[in-house]
Short mmCIF file of C-alpha atoms in Angstrom, two decimals:
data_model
loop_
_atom_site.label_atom_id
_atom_site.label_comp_id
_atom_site.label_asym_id
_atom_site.label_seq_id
_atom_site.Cartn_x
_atom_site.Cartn_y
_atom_site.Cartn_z
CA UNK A 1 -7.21 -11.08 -18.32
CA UNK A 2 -7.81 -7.26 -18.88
CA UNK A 3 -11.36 -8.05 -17.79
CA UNK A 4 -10.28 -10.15 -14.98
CA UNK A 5 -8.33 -7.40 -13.47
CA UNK A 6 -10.91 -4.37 -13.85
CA UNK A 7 -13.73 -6.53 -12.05
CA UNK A 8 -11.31 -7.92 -9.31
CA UNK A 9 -10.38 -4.58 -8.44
CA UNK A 10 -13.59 -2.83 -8.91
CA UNK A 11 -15.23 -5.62 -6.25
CA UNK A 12 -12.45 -4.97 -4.13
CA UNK A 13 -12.60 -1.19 -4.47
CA UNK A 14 -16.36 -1.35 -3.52
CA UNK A 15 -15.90 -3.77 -0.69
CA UNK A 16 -13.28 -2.61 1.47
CA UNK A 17 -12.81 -0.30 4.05
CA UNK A 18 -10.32 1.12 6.24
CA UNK A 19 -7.69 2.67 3.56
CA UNK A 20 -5.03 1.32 1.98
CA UNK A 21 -3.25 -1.22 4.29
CA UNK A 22 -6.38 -2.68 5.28
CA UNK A 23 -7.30 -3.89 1.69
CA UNK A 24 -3.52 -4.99 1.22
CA UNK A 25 -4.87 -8.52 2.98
CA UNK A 26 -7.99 -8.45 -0.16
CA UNK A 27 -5.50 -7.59 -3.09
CA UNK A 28 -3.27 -10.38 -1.48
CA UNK A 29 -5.84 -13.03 -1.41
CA UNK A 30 -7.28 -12.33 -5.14
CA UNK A 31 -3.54 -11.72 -6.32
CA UNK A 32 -1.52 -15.26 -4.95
CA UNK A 33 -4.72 -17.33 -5.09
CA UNK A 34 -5.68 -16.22 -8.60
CA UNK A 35 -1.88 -17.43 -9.50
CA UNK A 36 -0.99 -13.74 -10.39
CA UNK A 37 1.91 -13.71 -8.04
CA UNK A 38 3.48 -15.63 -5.48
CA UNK A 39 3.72 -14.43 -1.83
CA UNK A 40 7.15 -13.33 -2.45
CA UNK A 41 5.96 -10.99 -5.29
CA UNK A 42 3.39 -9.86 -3.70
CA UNK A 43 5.23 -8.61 -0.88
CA UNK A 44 7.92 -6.65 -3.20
CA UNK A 45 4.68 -5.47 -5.28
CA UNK A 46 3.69 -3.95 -1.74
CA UNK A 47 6.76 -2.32 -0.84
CA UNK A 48 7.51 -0.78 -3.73
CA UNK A 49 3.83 0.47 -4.03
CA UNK A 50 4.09 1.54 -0.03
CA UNK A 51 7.63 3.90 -1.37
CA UNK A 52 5.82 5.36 -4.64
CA UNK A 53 3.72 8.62 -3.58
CA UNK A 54 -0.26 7.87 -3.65
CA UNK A 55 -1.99 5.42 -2.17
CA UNK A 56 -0.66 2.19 -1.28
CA UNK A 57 -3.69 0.19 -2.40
CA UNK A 58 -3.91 2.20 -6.18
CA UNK A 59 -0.25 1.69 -6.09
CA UNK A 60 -0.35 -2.20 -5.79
CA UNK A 61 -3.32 -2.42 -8.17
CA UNK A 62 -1.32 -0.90 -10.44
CA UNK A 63 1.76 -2.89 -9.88
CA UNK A 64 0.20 -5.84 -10.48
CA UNK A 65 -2.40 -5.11 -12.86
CA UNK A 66 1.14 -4.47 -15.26
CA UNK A 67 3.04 -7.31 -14.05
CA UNK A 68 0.09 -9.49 -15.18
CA UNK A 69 -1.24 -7.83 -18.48
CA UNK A 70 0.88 -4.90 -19.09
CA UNK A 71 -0.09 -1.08 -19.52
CA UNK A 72 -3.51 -2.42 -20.09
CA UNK A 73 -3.40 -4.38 -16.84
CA UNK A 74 -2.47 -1.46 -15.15
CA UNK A 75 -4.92 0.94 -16.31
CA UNK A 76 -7.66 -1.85 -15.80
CA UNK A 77 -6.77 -2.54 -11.71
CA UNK A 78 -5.98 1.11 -11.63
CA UNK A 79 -9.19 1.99 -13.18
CA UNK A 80 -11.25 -0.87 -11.12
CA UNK A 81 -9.63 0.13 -7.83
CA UNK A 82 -10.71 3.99 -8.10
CA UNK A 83 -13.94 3.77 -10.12
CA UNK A 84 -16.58 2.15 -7.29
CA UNK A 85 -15.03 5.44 -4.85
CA UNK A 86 -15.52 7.85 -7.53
CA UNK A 87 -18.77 7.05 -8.45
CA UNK A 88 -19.94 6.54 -4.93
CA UNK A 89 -18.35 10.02 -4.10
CA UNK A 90 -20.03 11.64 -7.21
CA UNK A 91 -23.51 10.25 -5.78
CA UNK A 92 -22.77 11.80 -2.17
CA UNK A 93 -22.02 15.19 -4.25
CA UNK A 94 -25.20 15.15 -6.01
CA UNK A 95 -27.10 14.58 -2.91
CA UNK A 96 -25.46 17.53 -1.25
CA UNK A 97 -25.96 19.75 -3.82
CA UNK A 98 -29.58 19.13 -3.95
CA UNK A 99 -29.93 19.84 -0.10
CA UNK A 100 -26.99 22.38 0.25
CA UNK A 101 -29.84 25.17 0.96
CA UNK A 102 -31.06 23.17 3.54
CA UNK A 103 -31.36 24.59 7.46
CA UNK A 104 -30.72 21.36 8.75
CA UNK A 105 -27.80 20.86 6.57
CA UNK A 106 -25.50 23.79 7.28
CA UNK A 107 -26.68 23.17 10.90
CA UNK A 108 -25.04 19.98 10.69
CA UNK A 109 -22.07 21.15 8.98
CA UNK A 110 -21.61 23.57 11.33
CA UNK A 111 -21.89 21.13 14.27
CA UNK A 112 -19.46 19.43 12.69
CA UNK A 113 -16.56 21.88 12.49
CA UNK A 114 -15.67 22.01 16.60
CA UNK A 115 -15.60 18.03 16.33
CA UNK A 116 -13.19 17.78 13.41
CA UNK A 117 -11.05 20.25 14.91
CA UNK A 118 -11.29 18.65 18.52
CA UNK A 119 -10.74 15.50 16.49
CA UNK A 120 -7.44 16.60 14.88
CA UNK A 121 -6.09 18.06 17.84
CA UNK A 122 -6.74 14.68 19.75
CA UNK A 123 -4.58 13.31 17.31
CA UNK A 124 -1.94 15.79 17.31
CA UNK A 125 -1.52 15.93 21.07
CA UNK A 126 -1.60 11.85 21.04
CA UNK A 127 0.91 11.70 18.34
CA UNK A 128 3.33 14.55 19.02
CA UNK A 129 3.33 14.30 23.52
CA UNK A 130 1.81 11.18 24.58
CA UNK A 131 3.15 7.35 24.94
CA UNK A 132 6.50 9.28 25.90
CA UNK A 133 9.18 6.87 28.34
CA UNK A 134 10.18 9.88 29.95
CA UNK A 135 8.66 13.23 32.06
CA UNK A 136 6.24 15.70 29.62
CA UNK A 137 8.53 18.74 29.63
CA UNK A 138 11.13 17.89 27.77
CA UNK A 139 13.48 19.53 25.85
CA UNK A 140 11.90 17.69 22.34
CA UNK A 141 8.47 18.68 24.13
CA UNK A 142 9.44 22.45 24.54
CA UNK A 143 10.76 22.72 20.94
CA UNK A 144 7.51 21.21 19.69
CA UNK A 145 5.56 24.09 21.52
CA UNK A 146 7.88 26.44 20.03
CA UNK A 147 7.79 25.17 16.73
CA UNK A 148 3.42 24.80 16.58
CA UNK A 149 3.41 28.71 18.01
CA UNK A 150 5.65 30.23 15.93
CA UNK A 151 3.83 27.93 12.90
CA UNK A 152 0.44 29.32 14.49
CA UNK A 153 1.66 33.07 14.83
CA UNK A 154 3.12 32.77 11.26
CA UNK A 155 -0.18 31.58 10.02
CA UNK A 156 -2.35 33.67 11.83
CA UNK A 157 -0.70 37.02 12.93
CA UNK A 158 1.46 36.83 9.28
CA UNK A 159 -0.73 35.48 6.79
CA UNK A 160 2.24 33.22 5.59
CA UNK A 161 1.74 30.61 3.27
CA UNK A 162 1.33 27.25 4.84
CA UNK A 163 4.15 25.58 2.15
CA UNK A 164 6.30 28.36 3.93
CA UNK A 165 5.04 27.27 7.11
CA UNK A 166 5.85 23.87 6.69
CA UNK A 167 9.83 24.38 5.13
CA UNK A 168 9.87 26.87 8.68
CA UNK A 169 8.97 23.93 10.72
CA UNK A 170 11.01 21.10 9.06
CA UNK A 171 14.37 23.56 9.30
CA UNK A 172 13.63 24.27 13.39
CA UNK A 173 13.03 20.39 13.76
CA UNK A 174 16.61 20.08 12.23
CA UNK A 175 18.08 23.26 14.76
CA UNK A 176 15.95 21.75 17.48
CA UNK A 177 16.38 17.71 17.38
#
């Protein structure tokens, strides 16, 4: 069974895409049609892996790999589940360090950097101001602004820590909301 689990998990650790909630649907169909668990356990296995910190899909591997097999089980689907990513990711590190002289390379990287940033503050703007019922300037709006300038200033003017940064900001979301 110990074998069972590390190659179930392995194949779906190389196959899938997407992070964790988009394998849940894979570890659910090897899981309740390999007669590991029913749907109902399946679905507690997920939300107590979704509450535990880490990964949801690691976390259900885990789960189940023990509720089938043990400890053993549970190193084996933790082990399967991780292994294809951190072999695949040791590969892509190799290959980088061979070429991390290269022009073209640090070109690229460079390149990179304005899209990453334009890409995260996409998201941020989306996520914190957008899909809103009512007018932009609110009051929530306004002590968002507040809190990402004084978090900016802190960080750039201050040189704080960004732990410090981030108890700052989660004390004026309580004063402000």
């Amino acid at each position: 069974m110990i074998w069972n689990l590390l190659f179930t998990f392995m194949k779906i650790g190389l196959l899938s895409f997407g992070g964790g909630y988009a394998i849940i649907p894979m570890i659910q169909h090897e899981a309740v049609n390999g007669g590991w668990l029913s749907e109902m356990e399946f679905q507690e296995v997920v939300s107590i892996a979704g509450m535990a910190p880490g990964p949801v899909a690691t976390n259900s591997a885990t789960l189940i790999g023990y509720r089938v097999a043990g400890m053993g089980g549970a190193i084996a689907s933790t082990v399967g589940m991780i292994l294809p990513s951190l072999i695949l990711i040791i590969m892509i590190s190799i290959f980088f360090y061979r070429v991390r002289d290269s022009k073209w390379i640090k070109t690229l990287f460079y390149g990179l950097r304005p899209v990453i940033t334009g890409l995260i503050a996409y998201a941020a703007i989306r996520f914190g101001f957008m899909g809103k019922e009512h007018a932009f300037l609110t009051w929530q709006t306004l002590g968002t602004l507040i809190i990402v300038f004084v978090s900016l200033y802190g960080l750039i003017k201050n040189k704080l820590h960004p732990l410090t940064i981030i108890v700052a900001s989660g004390i004026l979301g309580v004063v402000f909301f």
